[in-house]
């Protein structure tokens, strides 16, 4: 029976692959450390089209104002995440709260 061990180079390649995926999804690197493999990434919030949402709110007699308020509160925030390698050598993603 073979026991497969994962080398630090394989862990670092997984970390780099996950980092590259997030950068392709629109995140930018704020801070990166390769000695303790971690990176802090951020993504700007989306702008809400208030003209369209006001029109939709008028057409639905105000019912659209609830999703509009939710869009304004949630999608307008900047997203900050941390990508790192844990003690076991597995890469993980965690949300940063500012």
CSV table of C-alpha atoms in Angstrom, one decimal, residues 11 39 53 67 69 75 79 90 95:
chain,number,residue,atom,x,y,z
A,11,UNK,CA,1.1,22.8,-2.4
A,39,UNK,CA,-2.1,36.6,-0.5
A,53,UNK,CA,-34.0,50.5,-10.6
A,67,UNK,CA,-34.3,44.2,-4.2
A,69,UNK,CA,-31.9,48.3,-1.6
A,75,UNK,CA,-23.0,44.6,-4.4
A,79,UNK,CA,-14.7,42.3,-1.5
A,90,UNK,CA,-4.1,22.6,1.7
A,95,UNK,CA,-13.3,36.3,3.6
